[in-house]
Backbone as a ProteinNet text record, in pm:
[ID]
protein_1_A
[PRIMARY]
XXXXXXXXXXXXXXXXXXXXXXXXXXXXXXXXXXXXXXXXXXXXXXXXXXXXXXXXXXXXXXXXXXXXXXXXXXXXXXXXXXXXXXXXXXXXXXXXXXXXXXXXXXXXXXXXXXXXXXXXXXXXXXXXXXXXXXXXXXXXXXXXXXXXXXXXXXXXXXXXXXXXXXXXXXXXXXXXXXXXXXXXXXXXXXXXXXXXXXXXXXXXXX
[TERTIARY]
-946.8	-843.5	-748	-743.4	-657.1	-510.3	-487.2	-349.3	-315.6	-200.7	-163.2	-109.9	-96.5	-41.6	-150.1	-158.3	-251	-210.5	-81.2	-29.7	-75.2	-119.3	-153.8	-303.9	-384.3	-529.1	-582	-527.1	-574.1	-468.6	-465	-366.3	-393	-519	-556.9	-640.1	-604.1	-682.3	-751.1	-884.2	-953.8	-935.8	-904.4	-891	-1018.2	-1100	-1236.3	-1252.1	-1312	-1350.1	-1502.4	-1556.6	-1701.7	-1754.7	-1835.2	-1896.8	-2029.5	-2102.3	-2234.7	-2231	-2252.5	-2241.6	-2339.8	-2449	-2546.5	-2488.2	-2382.6	-2318.7	-2222.4	-2180.9	-2070.4	-2098.8	-2213.2	-2242.7	-2264.6	-2349.5	-2364.1	-2234.6	-2154.8	-2027.2	-1934.5	-1926.7	-1841.5	-1889.9	-2019.9	-2073.7	-2037.9	-2040.8	-2004.6	-1857.4	-1770.6	-1627.7	-1600.1	-1664.2	-1644.4	-1697.3	-1813.1	-1869.5	-1776.6	-1702.4	-1607.2	-1474.4	-1456.2	-1334.7	-1234.2	-1269.6	-1178.2	-1227.4	-1171.9	-1218.7	-1159.3	-1034	-967.7	-1005.7	-1065.5	-1116.7	-1062.2	-990.7	-935.3	-1027.6	-1090	-1174.6	-1089.6	-1069.3	-981.1	-1052.8	-976.8	-1032.3	-1029.9	-1083	-1077.9	-1212.3	-1315.1	-1448.5	-1511.3	-1609.3	-1678.3	-1750.6	-1782.1	-1855.7	-1766.2	-1634.3	-1542.3	-1556.6	-1555.4	-1561.6	-1694.9	-1803	-1933.4	-1938.2	-1870.7	-1865.5	-1790.2	-1677.3	-1600.3	-1686.3	-1755.4	-1841.2	-1950.7	-2013.3	-2122.3	-2072.8	-1958.5	-1904.6	-1862.9	-1798.9	-1756.6	-1877.2	-1987.5	-2107	-2190	-2194	-2292.9	-2236.5	-2104.4	-2044.4	-1936.4	-1979.2	-1884.1	-1771.3	-1791.1	-1685.9	-1581	-1607.4	-1510.6	-1408.9	-1286.5	-1183.9	-1161.9	-1230	-1228.6	-1116.5	-1045.9	-938.1	-954.5	-871.9	-873.6	-748.3	-766.5	-654.5	-643.9	-536.8	-508.1	-504.1	-446.7	-428.5	-303	-318.7	-203.8	-181.4	-258.5	-241.6	-280.9	-232.6	-276.7	-428	-491	-636.3	-704.5	-650.3	-702.3	-693.7	-581.5	-562.6	-670.6	-687.6	-784.8	-926.8	-963	-1098.2	-1125.6	-1026.7	-1044.2	-1063.8	-980.5	-991.7	-1125.2	-1164.9	-1293.6	-1410.2	-1395.3	-1502	-1505.9	-1400.9	-1398.7	-1295.7	-1205.9	-1101.4	-1012.4	-984.1	-902.1	-760.2	-731.9	-594.8	-589.4	-467.3	-445.9	-343.2	-364.8	-271.8	-246.5	-120	-86.7	-10.8	-23	52	199.6	232.8	370.2	374.8	488.1	492.3	588.7	559.6	648.9	664.4	758.2	773.4	645.6	581.3	458.8	348	329.6	225.9	258.4	384.3	424.1	400.4	433.2	408.5	260.6	175.1	30.7	-19.9	27.9	-15.1	35.6	158.8	216	134.2	82.3	5.8	-141	-183.9	-326.5	-379	-288.8	-332.8	-379.9	-376.3	-415.6	-298.1	-293.7	-185.8	-189.2	-73.9	-67.6	38.8	18.3	113.4	150.5	264.5	308.8	360.8	335.7	374.9	519.4	585.6	723	735.3	832.3	862.8	1012.5	1095	1239.9	1309	1430.6	1509.5	1536.3	1564.2	1593	1474.1	1352.7	1233.3	1216.6	1247.6	1240	1339.6	1462.3	1565.5	1525.2	1469.5	1426.9	1317.6	1223.2	1117.8	1174.6	1265.2	1327.9	1399.9	1460.8	1529.2	1431.3	1306.9	1202.8	1128.5	1171.5	1109.5	988.9	968.9	854.9	905	852.8	901.5	793.7	670	561.6	515.1	511.4	491.6	404.9	346.5	281.1	384.6	394.2	481.4	392.8	409	318.3	393.4	358.6	269.5	345.3	302.2	381.7	432.6	343.2	386.4	475.1	435.1	511.4	647.3	657.5	781.5	880.4	847.9	944.3	890.2	772.6	703.7	778.7	752.2	809.4	962.1	1029.6	1176.1	1234.6	1170.6	1220.5	1208.1	1090	1071.5	1162.6	1181.4	1269.3	1411.7	1454.8	1590.7	1608.6	1497.6	1507.1	1522.3	1479.3	1476.9	1616.5	1717.9	1854.2	1909.1	1920.9	1979.4	1885	1753.4	1655.8	1551.9	1597.5	1504.6	1400.5	1427.1	1332.8	1211.1	1212.6	1099	998.6	869.4	761.2	665.6	605.5	530.7	391.7	306.6	178.6	185.4	223.5	227.5	86.9	68.9	-59.5	-32.2	-119.5	-104.4	-72.9	-175.4	-156.6	-151.3	-170.5	-169.4	-301	-292.5	-410.6	-420.1	-530.6	-545.8	-431.2	-386	-277.6	-142	-115.7	16.6	25.8	-87.8	-86.7	-7.9	-23	52.1	203.6	254.3	398.9	446.9	365	397.9	390.3	281.7	260	364.5	431.6	536.2	664.3	677.4	796.9	793.5	908.4	911.2	891.7	911.7	894.4	760.8	667.9	532.7	432.5	355.3	255.4	119.2	86.1	-40.8	-28	-129	-133.1	-262.2	-261.3	-382.9	-425.6	-555.8	-603.8	-752.2	-798	-939.9	-1003.3	-931.1	-984.1	-1110.9	-1133.3	-1254.9	-1374.5	-1352.8	-1457.7	-1474.9	-1507.7	-1522.2	-1630.8	-1603.3	-1693.6	-1834.9	-1847	-1982	-2059.3	-1989.3	-2056.3	-2102.4	-2018.4	-2056.6	-2174.7	-2167.8	-2274.9	-2407.4	-2399.6	-2521.1	-2562.4	-2482.7	-2505.3	-2513.2	-2423.4	-2416.5	-2326	-2378.1	-2296.7	-2259	-2344.1	-2312.1	-2187.1	-2174.6	-2054.9	-1931.8	-1944.6	-1831.1	-1791.7	-1890.6	-1859.4	-1782.1	-1822.2	-1753.6	-1609.4	-1589.5	-1454.4	-1370.3	-1433.4	-1362	-1316.7	-1402.9	-1368.2	-1248.5	-1247.5	-1136.2	-1007.1	-1015.1	-897.4	-851	-946.4	-913.3	-842	-859.7	-796.2	-652.8	-606	-468	-368.9	-253.7	-149.6	-15.6
-2296.7	-2329.9	-2429.7	-2547.9	-2650.7	-2624.2	-2571.3	-2542	-2400.5	-2385.4	-2254.2	-2163.1	-2214.8	-2135.9	-2085.6	-1954.7	-1895.4	-1934.8	-1952.1	-1977.5	-2110.9	-2203.2	-2336.8	-2362	-2259.8	-2278.9	-2292	-2214.3	-2213.7	-2146	-2175.9	-2109.5	-1959.4	-1920.8	-1780	-1735.3	-1621.8	-1560	-1436.4	-1437.5	-1319.9	-1201.5	-1086.2	-963.7	-882.6	-873.2	-823.5	-687.1	-594.3	-464.5	-463.1	-462.3	-467.2	-327.4	-275.5	-144.2	-156.1	-264.3	-287.4	-419.5	-413.5	-535.2	-642.7	-602.7	-701.2	-790.7	-744.2	-824.3	-928.5	-913.3	-993.7	-1143	-1183.4	-1326.4	-1392.2	-1336.3	-1401.4	-1402.2	-1297.3	-1292.4	-1402.3	-1415	-1518.8	-1657.8	-1678	-1809.2	-1842	-1741.6	-1764.7	-1802.8	-1734.4	-1765.7	-1906.5	-1941.5	-2074.6	-2182.8	-2158.6	-2255.5	-2276.7	-2171.2	-2182.5	-2243.7	-2269.2	-2335.6	-2245.6	-2117.9	-2025.3	-2002.4	-2077.2	-2072.1	-1956.1	-1923.6	-1815.4	-1683.4	-1594.4	-1467.4	-1353.1	-1263.2	-1146.8	-1027.4	-981	-861.6	-743.8	-647.2	-536.1	-433.5	-375.8	-275.1	-136.8	-128.9	-3.2	69.1	4.8	64.9	57.1	143	137.8	4.8	-67	-193.3	-312.9	-294.6	-409.1	-498.1	-439.6	-521.7	-594.8	-527.6	-594.6	-705	-683.5	-785.9	-909.9	-887.9	-999.7	-1075.1	-1001.5	-1063.3	-1147.3	-1094.7	-1165.8	-1293.9	-1286.1	-1404.9	-1508.9	-1463.7	-1556.5	-1627.2	-1555.8	-1612	-1699.7	-1663.2	-1723.8	-1810.6	-1807.8	-1890.3	-1977.8	-2087.9	-2168.3	-2229.3	-2248.7	-2308.8	-2207.6	-2079.5	-1976.2	-1958.1	-1924.8	-1883.3	-1735.3	-1651.8	-1508.8	-1440.9	-1352.9	-1278.2	-1130.3	-1051.9	-907	-861.4	-775.1	-716.7	-568.1	-506.8	-365	-338.2	-432	-416.3	-332	-213.8	-123.2	-71.5	-120.2	-72.4	-180.1	-171.1	-264.8	-262.8	-145.6	-138.3	-218.5	-209.7	-292	-440.1	-479.7	-619.5	-662.2	-583.5	-617	-620.9	-519.9	-512.9	-629.5	-665.8	-773.1	-908.3	-936.6	-1064	-1070.4	-959.1	-955.1	-979.2	-936.5	-954.8	-1096.8	-1175.7	-1313.7	-1344.3	-1249.5	-1274.7	-1390.2	-1481.4	-1598.2	-1587.1	-1479	-1444.9	-1295.1	-1240.6	-1097.7	-1075.1	-970.5	-936.4	-785.7	-746.7	-604.8	-567.8	-442.4	-400.3	-376.5	-355.2	-334.8	-366.1	-338.6	-368.9	-276	-261.2	-195.2	-290.6	-262.1	-347.1	-348.5	-232.5	-224.3	-309.3	-298.8	-377.5	-525.9	-560	-701	-761.9	-687.7	-737	-764.6	-673.4	-690.7	-812.2	-830.5	-946.2	-1075.9	-1072	-1189.4	-1232.3	-1135.3	-1163.8	-1195.5	-1182.3	-1194.6	-1336.5	-1434.4	-1573.3	-1628.6	-1547.3	-1595.9	-1579.8	-1659.4	-1646.4	-1509.1	-1462.9	-1331.1	-1327.5	-1237.3	-1215.5	-1068.3	-1031.1	-892.4	-862.4	-741.1	-705.3	-660.2	-700.3	-659	-623.6	-537.9	-511.9	-498.2	-515.8	-507.4	-625	-651.4	-759.8	-734.3	-610.2	-578.8	-607.9	-579.9	-609.3	-759.6	-835.9	-982.1	-1031.6	-983	-1024.8	-986.4	-866.7	-821.9	-911.8	-954.8	-1044.6	-1181.6	-1232.7	-1361	-1353.4	-1238.5	-1216.8	-1224.5	-1185.3	-1188.1	-1322	-1417.9	-1550.2	-1564.6	-1469.2	-1473.7	-1511	-1619.4	-1665.6	-1661.1	-1626.7	-1618.3	-1473.6	-1420	-1277.3	-1250.6	-1131.5	-1080.1	-997.8	-1018.5	-936.1	-834.3	-707.4	-602.2	-470.8	-394.7	-427.2	-509.6	-630.2	-730.6	-684.1	-643.4	-606.3	-482.4	-382.2	-257.1	-275.3	-373.6	-392.6	-488	-536.3	-621.3	-753.6	-790.7	-907.9	-1038.8	-1124.3	-1259.4	-1258	-1174.9	-1176.8	-1142.2	-1048.9	-1008.8	-1123.7	-1185.5	-1297	-1414.4	-1438.5	-1548.1	-1522.8	-1396.4	-1363.5	-1373.6	-1363.7	-1378	-1523	-1616.1	-1757	-1811.8	-1759.3	-1808.7	-1775.3	-1646.1	-1610.6	-1628.4	-1628.6	-1633.8	-1743.2	-1868.9	-1976.8	-2005.7	-1960.7	-1989.6	-1898.8	-1792.6	-1700.1	-1747	-1744.6	-1779.8	-1661.6	-1647.3	-1525.8	-1550.1	-1450	-1435.9	-1303.1	-1303.5	-1179.3	-1124.6	-996.5	-928.7	-789.9	-745.2	-610.4	-617	-608.5	-615.1	-755.9	-857.5	-996.6	-1025.3	-1092.7	-1120.6	-1269.7	-1307	-1446.2	-1487.1	-1393.9	-1424.8	-1439.4	-1355.7	-1358.2	-1453.6	-1490.7	-1574.6	-1704.9	-1779	-1904.1	-1885.5	-1772.6	-1748.1	-1730.7	-1664.4	-1651.3	-1787.3	-1860.7	-1988.1	-2092.6	-2073.4	-2167	-2149.7	-2036.5	-2012	-2094.3	-2149.7	-2236.3	-2159.8	-2028.5	-1951.7	-1878.6	-1916.7	-1859.8	-1967.5	-1939.9	-2035.8	-2012	-1885.7	-1849.7	-1706.8	-1660.6	-1521.6	-1458.6	-1326.4	-1254.7	-1172.3	-1162.4	-1085.1	-1058.6	-971.9	-936.4	-952.1	-1016.9	-1026.7	-1110.9	-1199	-1280.6	-1206	-1077.9	-994.3	-865.8	-876.3	-754.7	-663.8	-533.8	-437.3	-445.9	-468.8	-472.6	-595	-706.8	-826.8	-807.8	-743.4	-716.7	-619.7	-514	-414.6	-477	-573	-639.4	-757.5	-783.5	-898.8	-1028.6	-1038.1	-1155.3	-1258.5	-1322.4	-1416.3	-1539.3	-1577.8	-1694.1	-1667.8	-1546	-1512.8	-1514.5	-1462.3	-1462	-1604.6	-1690.8	-1831.6	-1895.1	-1865.3	-1919.5	-1870.9	-1741.2	-1685.1	-1739.7	-1762.2	-1820.8	-1963.2	-2038	-2177.1	-2180	-2086.2	-2075.5	-2044.5	-1952.1	-1915.3	-2030.8	-2102.9	-2214.6	-2327.8	-2332.6	-2437.4	-2406.9	-2286.7	-2249.2	-2326.6	-2352.1	-2421.3	-2351.8
2887.8	2788.8	2852	2796.8	2854.3	2821.5	2701.2	2662.6	2708.6	2772.3	2823	2713.5	2591.5	2483.2	2389	2374.2	2277.8	2136.1	2115.2	1980.7	1923	2007.6	1960.2	1948.6	1972.4	1967.7	1824.9	1734.4	1595.5	1510.1	1379.8	1295.3	1280.4	1296.4	1280	1399.1	1456.5	1563.7	1505.8	1497	1445.6	1541.5	1485.4	1563.5	1539.7	1644.6	1631.4	1697.2	1623.7	1679.7	1686.6	1808.5	1826.6	1857.1	1766.6	1786.9	1862.3	1834	1893.7	1968.5	2099.7	2180.5	2135.8	2072.3	2023.3	1914.3	1849.1	1744	1800.1	1924.8	1977.1	1975	2025.5	2037.3	1900.8	1812.9	1681.7	1600.7	1614.5	1544.4	1596.4	1728	1787.5	1749.1	1747.8	1709.3	1564.8	1477.6	1337.6	1324.7	1399.4	1395.1	1447.5	1559	1617.1	1522.5	1462.8	1368.2	1249.7	1214	1104.2	1144.5	1274.4	1320.5	1390	1413	1481.1	1623.4	1717.6	1856.7	1934.9	1907.6	1979.9	1914.8	1991.1	1936.8	2020.9	1956.1	2024.5	2003.1	2109.9	2103.8	2150.3	2061.6	2095.2	2183.5	2274.9	2365.2	2300.2	2180.2	2104.8	2103.5	2156.5	2153.8	2292.7	2320.7	2450.5	2473.8	2365.1	2378	2407.2	2404.1	2405.9	2528.8	2648.5	2769.6	2781	2746	2747	2642.9	2531	2426.9	2476.4	2542.9	2600.4	2700.6	2785.2	2887.3	2822.9	2718.4	2651.4	2585.6	2517.5	2451.4	2555.6	2662.8	2768.9	2830.1	2844.9	2908.5	2815.7	2686.6	2597.4	2485.7	2466.6	2360.1	2424.5	2488.8	2566.7	2484.7	2355.2	2273	2228.9	2252.9	2216.7	2328.1	2290	2385.4	2358.4	2436.2	2407.9	2485.2	2415.3	2478.8	2453.1	2518.4	2502.1	2429.5	2330.5	2259.5	2287.5	2238.8	2264.8	2415.2	2489.5	2634.5	2656.5	2715.8	2728.3	2869.4	2967.5	3104.3	3203.5	3328.1	3430.9	3450.7	3433	3445.6	3336	3213	3103.5	3137.6	3196.7	3235.2	3334.9	3440.6	3545.1	3489.4	3410.1	3355.1	3260.4	3179	3080.8	3148.5	3247.4	3318.6	3394.1	3453.1	3524.8	3429.7	3304.4	3205.5	3149.7	3176.7	3130.2	3024.4	2995.9	2895.5	2940.4	2848.5	2881.1	2827.5	2755.4	2718.8	2692.6	2692.4	2674.9	2565.1	2485.4	2378.6	2383.3	2379.2	2381.5	2254.5	2208	2089.4	2118.2	2244.3	2289.2	2438.1	2502.4	2645.2	2718.3	2847.1	2941.5	3059.4	3148.3	3266.5	3349.8	3363	3441.7	3382.1	3251.5	3184.6	3190	3167.2	3169.6	3307.3	3413	3549	3570.5	3524.3	3541.7	3464.5	3342.3	3263.2	3326.1	3377.7	3442.9	3563.6	3636	3758.8	3731.3	3606.2	3573.2	3585.5	3570.4	3576.6	3443.1	3336.8	3204.1	3108.4	3001.1	2903.3	2836.7	2791.9	2729.4	2621.7	2525	2416.7	2415.1	2472.3	2463.9	2324.1	2277.5	2142.2	2131.5	2022.9	1994.8	1846.5	1815.6	1674.8	1650.1	1755.2	1738.5	1807	1763.1	1821.9	1969.6	2004.7	2145.4	2235.4	2186.4	2265.5	2285.8	2182.6	2193.6	2298.5	2291.4	2387.6	2529.5	2545	2677.8	2734.6	2649.8	2698	2733	2650.1	2680.8	2815.9	2841.7	2968.9	3085.9	3060	3162.7	3166.7	3087	3089	2998.8	2909	2817	2678.2	2622	2491.2	2383.3	2418.7	2320.6	2310.4	2189.4	2169.2	2046.9	2045.1	1925.7	1848.4	1718.6	1634.4	1564.3	1601.7	1556	1537.9	1434.9	1321	1217.8	1195	1124	987.8	901.4	766	768.9	845.2	850.3	916.5	1006.8	1082.6	1015.7	896.6	826.2	778.2	827.7	775.1	785.1	687.2	685.4	687.7	606.6	608.5	746.1	815.1	947	1046.7	1051.7	1145.2	1110.5	982.1	940.6	988.7	985.6	1028.1	1178.9	1254.6	1400.5	1444.5	1361.5	1401.2	1427.3	1358.3	1378.4	1515.3	1549.6	1678.8	1796.9	1771.2	1881.5	1857	1847.1	1812.3	1919.6	2042.7	2151.3	2150.9	2070.9	2064.5	1959.5	1998.2	1904.9	1893.9	1774.8	1747	1689.6	1713.4	1643.2	1568.9	1441.3	1366.4	1341.8	1365.3	1346.3	1291.4	1202.6	1147.5	1000	917.5	773.2	717	802.1	755.1	682.9	569.8	487.6	457.8	394.8	352.9	261.3	177.9	84.9	150.7	253.1	315.8	434.6	492.1	612.7	595.3	483.9	471	477.1	425.5	430.3	573.9	655.4	797.4	867.2	841.8	911.5	874.5	761.4	719.7	801.4	871.7	951.7	1079.4	1117.2	1235.3	1365.7	1364.3	1487.4	1492.9	1405.9	1407.6	1446.7	1552.3	1598.1	1536	1513.3	1452.3	1401.2	1329.9	1286.3	1336.7	1350.4	1383.8	1264.6	1243.4	1130.1	1138	1050.8	1050.8	913.2	820.4	684.7	679	776.5	775.3	834.8	866.9	925.7	844.9	716.3	636.5	694.3	691.4	755.7	701.1	570.4	514.2	561.7	583.9	634.1	778.1	858.7	997.8	1001.7	919.6	917.2	874.7	781.2	732.2	820	922	1010.3	929	831.5	744.1	809.3	912.4	990.8	909.2	812.5	728.6	645.4	592.9	514.6	603.3	725	817.7	854.5	872	901.7	786.1	663.5	545.5	539.2	562.4	559.9	675	789.3	903.8	872.5	806	772.2	676.6	583.7	490.4	565.8	661.7	741.1	828.7	886.2	975.1	901.6	771.1	692	654.1	686	653.4	740.3	684.7	761	737
[MASK]
++++++++++++++++++++++++++++++++++++++++++++++++++++++++++++++++++++++++++++++++++++++++++++++++++++++++++++++++++++++++++++++++++++++++++++++++++++++++++++++++++++++++++++++++++++++++++++++++++++++++++++++

């Protein structure tokens, strides 16, 4: 990744839950073909690390990252598997230190103003806003832009094709995370062409 910012890779970062490692490479290829290069594979399943490794090895045009990173061990395992960025749902000093030392870009999760201020105090200005819809959505992020203009966000959690443009219109939002381009029935049917079509639609958002 030439750009050190995850927020500038694409308007939408697909949030992927891989149950079967055999799906990882064709799924990633479909997303990349549709224009979504940055792919967040969440550490929610036993297949996740192997999925990251497979995409890193076999889909050179993808920028694969690890999501649901909640411990220093997660950080170490993800980077060893080939993750090129890290995303956490929240943060602690211990986790932040580990992500800082990882050598790859990261987005620590926040949902309150105090958490944003604390990260800015630590020199971190790019964050995941999670769970976006439940935590206040577009109005909340818009209200943060006045007092905290230096903070930039990737809202994730309940973001849809319909709501994504409202988030992307905010000056303090670099991209959004979502899974709407990965409907469960399409993944189950291995309908990679449909996923590519939905990815292309998402990639066209501004």
